[in-house]
Short mmCIF file of C-alpha atoms and ligand atoms in Angstrom, two decimals:
data_model
loop_
_atom_site.label_atom_id
_atom_site.label_comp_id
_atom_site.label_asym_id
_atom_site.label_seq_id
_atom_site.Cartn_x
_atom_site.Cartn_y
_atom_site.Cartn_z
CA MET A 1 -23.14 -13.62 -16.43
CA THR A 2 -20.88 -10.92 -17.81
CA LEU A 3 -18.62 -9.13 -14.81
CA ALA A 4 -17.49 -6.57 -16.43
CA ARG A 5 -18.82 -3.17 -15.32
CA ALA A 6 -18.36 0.82 -15.78
CA VAL A 7 -14.82 1.61 -14.32
CA PRO A 8 -15.11 5.35 -14.13
CA ALA A 9 -12.36 7.24 -16.75
CA PRO A 10 -10.26 9.50 -16.40
CA SER A 11 -11.86 12.66 -18.16
CA GLY A 12 -8.43 14.75 -19.06
CA PRO A 13 -7.82 17.90 -16.50
CA LYS A 14 -9.10 21.21 -17.56
CA LYS A 15 -6.10 24.09 -18.62
CA VAL A 16 -6.77 26.58 -16.53
CA LYS A 17 -3.95 29.06 -17.69
CA THR A 18 -0.56 28.57 -18.81
CA VAL A 19 3.14 29.50 -17.40
CA LYS A 20 6.11 30.65 -19.11
CA VAL A 21 9.55 29.44 -18.77
CA VAL A 22 12.28 32.54 -19.25
CA ASP A 23 15.72 31.90 -19.80
CA SER A 24 17.04 33.40 -16.61
CA GLU A 25 20.73 34.35 -18.39
CA THR A 26 18.89 35.67 -21.29
CA GLY A 27 15.72 36.58 -20.12
CA ALA A 28 14.09 34.86 -23.62
CA GLU A 29 11.41 33.08 -23.38
CA MET A 30 11.89 29.36 -23.72
CA ALA A 31 8.86 28.05 -23.45
CA GLU A 32 4.82 28.33 -22.52
CA LEU A 33 3.06 25.44 -20.80
CA PRO A 34 -0.29 24.67 -19.87
CA VAL A 35 -1.54 24.85 -16.21
CA LEU A 36 -4.26 21.70 -15.37
CA THR A 37 -6.43 21.45 -12.82
CA GLY A 38 -8.54 18.57 -11.23
CA THR A 39 -11.43 18.96 -8.79
CA VAL A 40 -10.05 20.01 -5.78
CA GLY A 41 -6.59 19.47 -4.89
CA ALA A 42 -3.26 21.77 -6.16
CA ASP A 43 -3.09 22.93 -9.73
CA VAL A 44 0.18 20.87 -12.03
CA ILE A 45 2.07 22.00 -15.11
CA ASP A 46 2.01 20.12 -18.34
CA VAL A 47 5.26 19.66 -18.94
CA ARG A 48 5.18 16.91 -21.82
CA THR A 49 5.83 19.73 -24.26
CA LEU A 50 9.04 21.07 -22.57
CA GLN A 51 11.79 18.43 -24.28
CA ALA A 52 10.20 19.72 -27.69
CA GLN A 53 10.44 23.40 -26.86
CA THR A 54 13.63 23.50 -25.07
CA GLY A 55 14.83 20.65 -25.24
CA LEU A 56 15.12 20.35 -21.51
CA PHE A 57 13.36 17.38 -19.22
CA THR A 58 12.35 18.14 -15.97
CA TYR A 59 14.17 16.03 -12.75
CA ASP A 60 12.80 14.65 -10.08
CA PRO A 61 14.43 11.97 -8.44
CA GLY A 62 10.82 10.22 -6.15
CA TYR A 63 8.76 11.61 -7.72
CA THR A 64 8.31 14.65 -5.10
CA ALA A 65 7.02 17.19 -7.94
CA THR A 66 5.32 14.55 -9.83
CA ALA A 67 1.80 13.95 -10.36
CA SER A 68 2.18 10.67 -13.02
CA CYS A 69 -1.48 10.15 -13.78
CA GLU A 70 -5.08 11.96 -13.74
CA SER A 71 -7.35 9.63 -10.85
CA LYS A 72 -10.76 9.62 -10.09
CA ILE A 73 -9.83 7.40 -6.62
CA THR A 74 -8.60 8.59 -4.03
CA TYR A 75 -7.74 12.34 -2.44
CA ILE A 76 -5.14 13.35 0.64
CA ASP A 77 -4.68 17.10 1.68
CA GLY A 78 -1.06 16.06 3.42
CA ASP A 79 -1.61 19.53 5.00
CA LYS A 80 -4.68 19.43 6.53
CA GLY A 81 -3.73 15.27 7.01
CA GLU A 82 -7.28 14.42 5.08
CA LEU A 83 -7.99 11.58 2.71
CA ARG A 84 -11.12 10.52 1.06
CA TYR A 85 -11.94 7.38 -1.65
CA ARG A 86 -13.90 8.78 -4.15
CA GLY A 87 -15.04 11.96 -2.13
CA ILE A 88 -16.03 10.00 0.85
CA PRO A 89 -13.78 10.90 4.29
CA ILE A 90 -11.72 7.93 5.55
CA GLU A 91 -13.94 8.69 9.01
CA GLN A 92 -17.02 7.81 7.43
CA LEU A 93 -16.10 5.34 5.86
CA ALA A 94 -14.08 3.54 8.90
CA GLU A 95 -17.09 4.50 11.20
CA HIS A 96 -20.32 2.93 8.86
CA SER A 97 -18.97 0.86 6.08
CA ASP A 98 -17.49 -2.33 5.58
CA PHE A 99 -14.52 -3.54 3.64
CA LEU A 100 -16.29 -5.37 0.87
CA GLU A 101 -18.36 -2.32 0.18
CA VAL A 102 -15.45 -0.09 0.24
CA CYS A 103 -13.89 -2.41 -2.53
CA HIS A 104 -17.45 -1.87 -4.46
CA LEU A 105 -16.64 2.36 -4.27
CA LEU A 106 -13.01 1.81 -5.69
CA LEU A 107 -13.31 -0.36 -7.71
CA TYR A 108 -17.11 1.25 -9.36
CA GLY A 109 -16.85 5.18 -8.14
CA ASN A 110 -19.87 4.06 -6.29
CA LEU A 111 -21.00 2.52 -3.47
CA PRO A 112 -23.15 -0.08 -4.09
CA ILE A 113 -27.43 0.07 -3.98
CA GLY A 114 -29.96 -2.38 -3.64
CA GLY A 115 -28.66 -5.46 -4.23
CA GLU A 116 -25.50 -4.87 -5.39
CA LYS A 117 -23.44 -5.53 -2.47
CA GLU A 118 -24.78 -9.08 -2.10
CA ALA A 119 -23.50 -9.55 -5.58
CA PHE A 120 -20.54 -7.71 -5.29
CA ALA A 121 -19.84 -9.76 -2.46
CA LYS A 122 -21.02 -13.00 -3.81
CA GLY A 123 -18.99 -12.80 -7.10
CA VAL A 124 -15.83 -11.96 -4.53
CA THR A 125 -16.73 -14.96 -2.04
CA TYR A 126 -17.30 -17.51 -5.29
CA HIS A 127 -13.39 -16.71 -6.28
CA THR A 128 -11.54 -17.53 -2.63
CA MET A 129 -10.21 -20.90 -3.78
CA LEU A 130 -7.41 -21.73 -5.33
CA HIS A 131 -5.99 -23.55 -8.24
CA GLU A 132 -5.63 -26.94 -6.31
CA GLN A 133 -2.50 -27.41 -7.24
CA VAL A 134 -1.35 -23.56 -6.53
CA ASN A 135 -0.63 -26.13 -2.77
CA PHE A 136 2.25 -27.79 -4.01
CA LEU A 137 3.52 -24.76 -5.05
CA PHE A 138 4.43 -23.79 -1.73
CA ARG A 139 6.20 -26.93 -1.33
CA GLY A 140 9.10 -25.29 -3.02
CA PHE A 141 9.81 -22.67 -0.71
CA ARG A 142 11.56 -23.17 2.46
CA ARG A 143 9.50 -23.16 6.06
CA ASP A 144 10.68 -19.83 7.25
CA ALA A 145 10.88 -18.05 4.03
CA HIS A 146 9.39 -14.88 4.83
CA PRO A 147 5.46 -14.66 4.02
CA MET A 148 5.92 -11.89 1.79
CA ALA A 149 8.32 -14.09 -0.21
CA LEU A 150 6.16 -16.58 -0.92
CA MET A 151 3.48 -14.09 -1.71
CA VAL A 152 5.57 -11.97 -4.58
CA GLY A 153 6.02 -15.76 -5.55
CA LEU A 154 2.54 -17.22 -5.97
CA VAL A 155 0.54 -14.33 -6.98
CA GLY A 156 3.11 -13.77 -9.94
CA ALA A 157 2.78 -17.76 -10.45
CA LEU A 158 -1.06 -16.67 -10.58
CA SER A 159 -0.70 -16.22 -13.88
CA ALA A 160 0.13 -19.49 -14.87
CA PHE A 161 -3.05 -20.84 -13.18
CA TYR A 162 -5.51 -18.24 -14.94
CA SER A 163 -4.56 -17.39 -18.08
CA ASP A 164 -7.95 -16.81 -19.43
CA SER A 165 -8.28 -13.26 -17.51
CA SER A 166 -4.84 -12.11 -18.55
CA ASP A 167 -5.92 -9.94 -21.35
CA VAL A 168 -5.54 -6.37 -20.32
CA ASP A 169 -7.53 -5.35 -23.01
CA ASP A 170 -10.75 -7.55 -22.70
CA PRO A 171 -12.79 -5.54 -19.59
CA GLU A 172 -14.51 -8.90 -18.75
CA GLN A 173 -11.15 -10.10 -18.04
CA ARG A 174 -9.79 -7.45 -16.62
CA ALA A 175 -13.28 -7.44 -14.06
CA ILE A 176 -12.54 -10.90 -13.77
CA ALA A 177 -9.30 -10.86 -12.78
CA SER A 178 -10.46 -8.43 -10.28
CA TYR A 179 -12.46 -10.10 -8.24
CA ARG A 180 -10.00 -13.02 -8.33
CA LEU A 181 -7.45 -10.73 -6.57
CA ILE A 182 -8.98 -9.36 -4.49
CA ALA A 183 -11.26 -13.02 -3.79
CA LYS A 184 -7.75 -15.11 -3.12
CA MET A 185 -4.61 -13.05 -1.23
CA PRO A 186 -6.44 -13.53 2.45
CA THR A 187 -6.32 -17.04 1.01
CA ILE A 188 -2.57 -16.75 -0.16
CA ALA A 189 -1.92 -15.09 2.98
CA ALA A 190 -3.17 -17.12 5.80
CA MET A 191 -1.67 -20.51 3.51
CA ALA A 192 1.99 -18.54 3.41
CA TYR A 193 1.20 -17.78 7.56
CA LYS A 194 0.17 -21.88 7.63
CA TRP A 195 3.46 -22.84 5.43
CA SER A 196 5.45 -21.61 8.27
CA ILE A 197 4.12 -22.76 11.06
CA GLY A 198 4.01 -26.45 9.83
CA GLN A 199 0.16 -26.37 9.97
CA PRO A 200 -2.67 -28.07 7.32
CA PHE A 201 -3.78 -24.83 5.05
CA VAL A 202 -7.78 -23.93 5.75
CA TYR A 203 -9.55 -23.14 3.40
CA PRO A 204 -12.02 -20.50 2.73
CA ARG A 205 -15.54 -20.38 4.10
CA ASN A 206 -18.40 -18.29 2.00
CA ASP A 207 -20.30 -18.39 4.85
CA LEU A 208 -18.16 -15.72 6.52
CA GLY A 209 -17.52 -12.53 6.13
CA TYR A 210 -14.20 -11.11 4.32
CA ALA A 211 -11.79 -10.26 7.39
CA GLU A 212 -13.62 -12.43 9.58
CA ASN A 213 -13.03 -15.88 6.61
CA LEU A 214 -9.15 -14.34 6.36
CA LEU A 215 -8.99 -14.92 10.65
CA HIS A 216 -10.49 -18.20 9.80
CA MET A 217 -8.24 -19.36 7.42
CA MET A 218 -5.46 -18.13 9.15
CA PHE A 219 -6.02 -19.82 12.86
CA ALA A 220 -8.68 -22.43 12.73
CA VAL A 221 -7.42 -25.75 12.23
CA PRO A 222 -8.95 -29.06 10.77
CA CYS A 223 -9.16 -30.24 14.78
CA GLU A 224 -11.44 -28.49 16.64
CA PRO A 225 -13.92 -25.99 16.09
CA TYR A 226 -12.99 -22.03 15.74
CA GLN A 227 -14.76 -18.68 16.55
CA VAL A 228 -13.87 -16.05 14.67
CA ASN A 229 -13.86 -13.11 17.20
CA PRO A 230 -15.90 -10.13 16.60
CA VAL A 231 -14.60 -7.35 18.19
CA VAL A 232 -11.01 -8.57 16.11
CA ALA A 233 -13.09 -9.15 12.88
CA ARG A 234 -13.91 -5.62 13.27
CA ALA A 235 -10.74 -4.19 14.24
CA MET A 236 -9.22 -6.63 10.68
CA ASP A 237 -11.90 -4.99 8.58
CA LEU A 238 -10.72 -1.68 9.92
CA MET A 239 -7.51 -2.19 9.00
CA LEU A 240 -8.23 -3.37 6.04
CA ILE A 241 -10.13 0.02 5.26
CA LEU A 242 -7.74 2.42 6.66
CA HIS A 243 -5.22 0.21 4.17
CA ALA A 244 -7.15 0.23 0.74
CA ASP A 245 -5.76 2.46 -0.99
CA HIS A 246 -3.42 6.20 -0.80
CA GLU A 247 -3.10 7.02 -4.25
CA GLN A 248 -0.30 6.92 -6.07
CA ASN A 249 1.86 5.77 -3.44
CA ALA A 250 5.37 3.67 -4.43
CA SER A 251 3.60 -0.41 -4.73
CA THR A 252 0.72 1.76 -6.64
CA SER A 253 3.25 3.31 -8.52
CA THR A 254 4.34 0.15 -8.97
CA VAL A 255 1.38 -1.48 -10.40
CA ARG A 256 0.78 1.21 -12.82
CA LEU A 257 4.22 1.42 -14.04
CA ALA A 258 4.02 -2.33 -14.44
CA GLY A 259 0.40 -2.45 -16.13
CA SER A 260 1.83 0.62 -18.48
CA SER A 261 3.74 -2.07 -20.87
CA GLY A 262 0.11 -4.47 -21.06
CA ALA A 263 1.61 -7.14 -18.09
CA ASN A 264 -1.02 -9.24 -16.97
CA PRO A 265 -2.28 -7.96 -13.49
CA PHE A 266 -1.44 -10.91 -11.50
CA ALA A 267 2.47 -10.17 -12.12
CA CYS A 268 1.51 -6.64 -12.27
CA ILE A 269 0.20 -7.38 -8.68
CA ALA A 270 3.51 -9.47 -7.87
CA ALA A 271 5.22 -6.42 -7.99
CA GLY A 272 3.05 -3.97 -6.15
CA ILE A 273 3.99 -6.49 -3.54
CA ALA A 274 7.68 -6.54 -3.73
CA CYS A 275 7.89 -2.77 -3.52
CA LEU A 276 5.17 -2.77 -0.70
CA TRP A 277 7.57 -5.18 1.26
CA GLY A 278 10.32 -2.37 1.54
CA PRO A 279 10.29 -0.65 5.14
CA ALA A 280 9.42 2.49 4.06
CA HIS A 281 6.58 1.29 2.53
CA GLY A 282 4.65 -1.55 3.80
CA GLY A 283 7.21 -3.51 6.42
CA ALA A 284 7.17 -0.26 8.49
CA ASN A 285 5.08 -2.12 11.05
CA GLU A 286 6.94 -4.94 10.79
CA ALA A 287 10.22 -2.42 11.69
CA VAL A 288 8.09 -0.27 14.37
CA LEU A 289 7.56 -3.35 16.55
CA GLU A 290 11.11 -4.42 16.09
CA MET A 291 12.10 -1.12 16.96
CA LEU A 292 10.39 -1.51 20.07
CA GLU A 293 11.96 -4.21 20.97
CA GLU A 294 15.31 -3.48 20.15
CA ILE A 295 14.12 -0.36 22.95
CA GLY A 296 13.40 -2.56 25.64
CA THR A 297 12.39 -0.40 28.65
CA PRO A 298 11.01 2.96 28.12
CA ASN A 299 14.14 4.77 29.90
CA ARG A 300 16.57 3.82 26.71
CA ILE A 301 14.01 6.12 23.84
CA PRO A 302 16.03 9.33 24.86
CA GLU A 303 19.12 6.57 22.76
CA PHE A 304 16.77 5.72 20.29
CA ILE A 305 15.54 9.67 20.19
CA GLU A 306 19.23 10.95 19.60
CA ARG A 307 19.97 8.61 17.21
CA ALA A 308 17.22 9.18 14.61
CA LYS A 309 18.01 12.85 14.40
CA ASP A 310 21.84 12.13 14.01
CA ARG A 311 22.12 12.61 10.00
CA ASP A 312 25.01 10.06 10.19
CA ASP A 313 23.22 7.44 11.36
CA PRO A 314 20.76 5.54 9.30
CA PHE A 315 18.43 4.90 11.88
CA ARG A 316 14.57 6.30 11.91
CA LEU A 317 12.17 5.92 14.18
CA MET A 318 9.74 4.11 12.14
CA GLY A 319 6.59 4.01 12.37
CA PHE A 320 6.95 8.44 12.12
CA GLY A 321 6.87 10.55 8.73
CA HIS A 322 5.47 10.11 5.72
CA ARG A 323 5.86 12.10 2.40
CA VAL A 324 2.88 13.10 2.14
CA TYR A 325 1.09 14.23 5.60
CA LYS A 326 2.40 17.09 7.03
CA ASN A 327 -0.04 16.85 9.47
CA TYR A 328 -1.25 14.03 11.51
CA ASP A 329 -2.21 10.82 9.37
CA PRO A 330 -6.45 10.41 9.78
CA ARG A 331 -5.57 6.81 9.18
CA ALA A 332 -3.33 7.28 12.15
CA LYS A 333 -6.14 8.83 14.75
CA ILE A 334 -8.82 5.99 14.20
CA MET A 335 -5.85 3.06 14.14
CA ARG A 336 -4.80 4.82 17.84
CA GLU A 337 -8.54 4.72 18.90
CA THR A 338 -9.01 0.92 18.09
CA CYS A 339 -5.65 0.21 19.45
CA HIS A 340 -7.00 0.92 22.91
CA GLN A 341 -10.23 -0.92 22.10
CA VAL A 342 -8.51 -4.06 21.03
CA LEU A 343 -6.25 -3.88 23.37
CA ASP A 344 -8.87 -3.21 26.37
CA GLU A 345 -11.43 -5.96 24.99
CA LEU A 346 -9.05 -8.59 24.64
CA GLY A 347 -7.01 -7.72 27.88
CA VAL A 348 -3.63 -8.76 25.69
CA ARG A 349 -1.60 -5.45 26.61
CA ASP A 350 2.12 -5.71 26.57
CA GLU A 351 1.98 -3.34 29.06
CA ALA A 352 5.67 -2.44 28.31
CA GLN A 353 5.58 -2.26 24.48
CA LEU A 354 2.69 0.00 25.09
CA LYS A 355 4.40 1.99 27.31
CA ILE A 356 7.19 2.51 24.86
CA ALA A 357 5.36 3.39 22.24
CA MET A 358 2.89 5.49 24.11
CA GLU A 359 5.89 7.95 25.41
CA LEU A 360 7.90 7.14 21.93
CA GLU A 361 5.02 9.17 20.53
CA LYS A 362 4.67 11.78 23.43
CA ILE A 363 8.54 12.91 22.52
CA ALA A 364 8.38 12.83 19.73
CA LEU A 365 6.25 15.03 19.51
CA ASP A 366 6.75 17.41 21.88
CA ASP A 367 10.69 17.76 20.06
CA PRO A 368 11.72 19.98 18.57
CA TYR A 369 13.56 17.53 15.22
CA PHE A 370 9.90 16.39 14.67
CA VAL A 371 7.88 18.80 15.20
CA GLU A 372 10.23 21.34 12.50
CA ARG A 373 10.02 18.28 9.86
CA ASN A 374 6.07 17.62 10.42
CA LEU A 375 7.31 13.84 11.44
CA TYR A 376 3.54 13.12 12.97
CA PRO A 377 3.24 9.22 14.20
CA ASN A 378 1.14 6.89 10.36
CA VAL A 379 -0.79 4.43 10.05
CA ASP A 380 1.73 1.87 10.85
CA PHE A 381 2.79 2.80 13.91
CA TYR A 382 -0.53 1.58 15.70
CA SER A 383 -0.94 -0.80 13.09
CA GLY A 384 1.90 -3.44 14.31
CA ILE A 385 0.39 -3.23 17.84
CA ILE A 386 -2.99 -4.20 17.03
CA LEU A 387 -2.16 -6.52 14.33
CA SER A 388 0.20 -8.16 17.41
CA ALA A 389 -2.48 -7.95 19.84
CA MET A 390 -5.33 -10.24 17.53
CA GLY A 391 -2.48 -12.76 17.73
CA ILE A 392 -1.09 -12.24 14.33
CA PRO A 393 2.79 -12.82 13.71
CA ARG A 394 5.39 -10.06 12.99
CA THR A 395 6.61 -11.29 9.94
CA LEU A 396 2.80 -11.95 8.45
CA PHE A 397 1.58 -8.14 9.05
CA THR A 398 2.83 -6.46 5.83
CA ALA A 399 1.13 -9.65 4.02
CA VAL A 400 -2.29 -8.33 5.65
CA PHE A 401 -1.23 -4.79 4.61
CA ALA A 402 -0.98 -6.36 0.95
CA VAL A 403 -4.65 -8.11 1.50
CA ALA A 404 -6.01 -5.10 2.31
CA ARG A 405 -3.92 -2.80 0.10
CA THR A 406 -5.28 -5.12 -3.47
CA ILE A 407 -8.35 -3.71 -4.00
CA GLY A 408 -6.32 0.14 -4.46
CA TRP A 409 -3.90 -1.93 -6.42
CA ILE A 410 -6.76 -3.11 -9.03
CA ALA A 411 -8.93 -0.22 -9.05
CA GLN A 412 -6.09 1.78 -9.97
CA TRP A 413 -4.88 -0.80 -12.20
CA SER A 414 -8.24 -0.68 -14.02
CA GLU A 415 -8.41 2.98 -14.10
CA MET A 416 -5.06 2.80 -16.21
CA HIS A 417 -6.55 0.34 -18.72
CA THR A 418 -9.99 3.00 -19.22
CA ASP A 419 -7.90 6.03 -18.94
CA PRO A 420 -7.17 7.34 -22.87
CA SER A 421 -4.18 9.35 -22.17
CA GLN A 422 -3.03 5.63 -20.80
CA LYS A 423 0.81 4.83 -22.27
CA ILE A 424 3.59 2.86 -21.30
CA GLY A 425 6.10 4.80 -18.58
CA ARG A 426 9.14 5.39 -19.54
CA PRO A 427 11.32 8.46 -17.09
CA ARG A 428 14.52 10.07 -18.74
CA GLN A 429 17.47 10.52 -16.57
CA VAL A 430 21.02 13.24 -16.39
CA TYR A 431 23.46 11.16 -16.73
CA SER A 432 26.54 11.14 -15.63
CA GLY A 433 28.93 8.52 -16.10
CA GLU A 434 31.62 8.28 -18.69
CA THR A 435 30.70 10.42 -22.18
CA GLU A 436 32.74 8.53 -25.01
CA ARG A 437 35.77 6.39 -24.75
CA ASP A 438 37.84 3.37 -26.50
CA PHE A 439 36.78 -0.37 -25.63
CA VAL A 440 40.99 -2.01 -24.60
CA PRO A 441 41.62 -5.46 -25.13
CA VAL A 442 42.61 -7.50 -21.92
CA ASP A 443 46.40 -7.61 -21.72
CA GLN A 444 46.24 -3.46 -22.61
CA ARG A 445 44.35 -2.78 -19.59
CA GLY A 446 46.41 -0.61 -16.74
N1 LIG B 1 12.78 9.84 11.60
C1 LIG B 1 13.97 10.69 12.17
N2 LIG B 1 13.42 11.26 10.85
C2 LIG B 1 13.13 10.81 9.80
C3 LIG B 1 12.51 10.03 9.83
C4 LIG B 1 11.69 9.34 10.75
N3 LIG B 1 11.14 8.60 10.91
N4 LIG B 1 11.19 10.48 8.62
C5 LIG B 1 11.64 11.51 7.88
N5 LIG B 1 13.00 11.96 9.01
C6 LIG B 1 13.99 13.11 8.36
C7 LIG B 1 14.59 13.22 7.44
O1 LIG B 1 15.68 12.58 7.91
C8 LIG B 1 15.09 14.49 6.86
O2 LIG B 1 15.92 15.06 7.70
P1 LIG B 1 16.84 16.37 6.94
O3 LIG B 1 15.96 17.67 6.32
O4 LIG B 1 17.46 17.51 8.52
O5 LIG B 1 17.81 15.70 6.34
C9 LIG B 1 13.47 15.24 7.03
O6 LIG B 1 12.66 14.12 7.88
C10 LIG B 1 12.42 14.93 5.89
O7 LIG B 1 13.05 13.44 5.28
P2 LIG B 1 13.05 12.86 3.87
O8 LIG B 1 13.44 11.01 4.00
O9 LIG B 1 12.94 13.82 3.09
O10 LIG B 1 10.83 12.02 3.63
P3 LIG B 1 10.18 11.27 2.58
O11 LIG B 1 8.68 11.99 2.58
O12 LIG B 1 11.09 11.05 1.44
O13 LIG B 1 10.41 10.18 3.79
C11 LIG B 1 9.24 8.68 4.90
C12 LIG B 1 9.27 9.50 3.85
C13 LIG B 1 8.14 7.78 5.04
C14 LIG B 1 10.13 7.18 3.53
C15 LIG B 1 10.09 8.70 6.26
O14 LIG B 1 9.47 9.36 7.01
C16 LIG B 1 10.39 7.33 6.72
O15 LIG B 1 11.47 6.72 6.82
N6 LIG B 1 9.26 6.91 8.18
C17 LIG B 1 9.85 6.14 8.63
C18 LIG B 1 9.55 4.72 8.22
C19 LIG B 1 8.04 4.39 7.71
O16 LIG B 1 7.67 4.53 9.23
N7 LIG B 1 6.82 4.28 6.77
C20 LIG B 1 5.99 4.27 7.00
C21 LIG B 1 5.16 5.40 6.02
S1 LIG B 1 3.34 5.14 5.72
C22 LIG B 1 2.85 3.96 5.32
C23 LIG B 1 2.86 3.57 3.47
O17 LIG B 1 2.18 4.74 3.44
O18 LIG B 1 3.49 2.95 3.40
#
């Protein structure tokens, strides 16, 4: 049976007009550049011929004003606080769909119809086990290693086991690698956890749903039966849906950049995991809990708010602010509701921690510093609290995020390989170092 199916390919944005670049000193026209449009969202200036026309490059540290690719997968309107996967609002997917359906949607452009859902789920579950030899790799890691350190290493190492799905020019091999990555990430994340607590690895169970299986592999032990709590399973599924993709964020851009050289998919996803690990990105949910713990009691909140506002203090309120959302993060709204539901159902409220979180949210939403800078709580502000209530250890939070984001990475990576304008990523720079100087022999250096 072949797995390869059509992945919607970028078709080339349409040119709607041109803009001229004029020298402000002489008034001379330096260049004329096309303005391109997508289906929705801001138009972009196509600067590809700028250097040829003017000898100038663009300067954009952090790519805050740069569209690095054309994509049909995810749309964000940061001003309105909207997020859509393949056109469908995240709120509708969160309410009516499940994670595997969302994977199908992101990868193939549509929700599954007829037998597609079952076939897709079967294709994924067929790949949930890891090559048994991978178990031995764990022995090389310290027990107290951060799970993300293990994830980066182990996912990269999959290239050594699955070379039969590493040819990126073969659509069938790309499809097999996609299924393998979606299927094996929960297994690896759960094993990383089990390794850290010294318990035996638990093999995947293909009769369970995706989220249920992840929880089962994390919390079951061989000596007694384990029943997954359906409330927790649904919350986990929701968490996976909300984190599944987020257009050209740092880790996704990393995956695309790594993939642009033709690197194999396992290496590319390992690169994405490495980027996700940082506290400004996926590591934020872990950092939120650390911050709540550090604050300790509500009366210390003003002190931390003042620190967050102090330009000379590197401290930031973790879980607040977003590069794209300058309005409420729509995922945070859903997560906030789920957070309260899960805490009520499980009866495991850490009242002090929750009180600090809610108080912090209230103060930050009223404080002119945060209001003027549009710093709203983001998805990670609540996800850490929910994951903690589910019994998931803090160091594993970002690994769960990585499990969810794998489909986004894979969908974007697959799309890139169908893009006729794809080329190796190679930004330029403004060089501000020494111009040219002669080598000085060691005995003459002063
Ligand atoms: N606490 C205090 N001040 C902040 C914060 C914060 N969390 N975030 C931004 N600011 C201030 C920043 O100091 C700057 O102030 P000024 O204009 O006076 O210099 C202004 O707001 C703009 O900040 P920026 O650094 O230019 O914004 P950015 O778009 O580069 O950064 C961010 C976005 C998410 C990295 C940042 O808001 C942040 O560090 N937040 C905390 C970490 C966090 O929660 N990250 C998770 C992001 S959501 C999950 C994901 O996508 O991975």
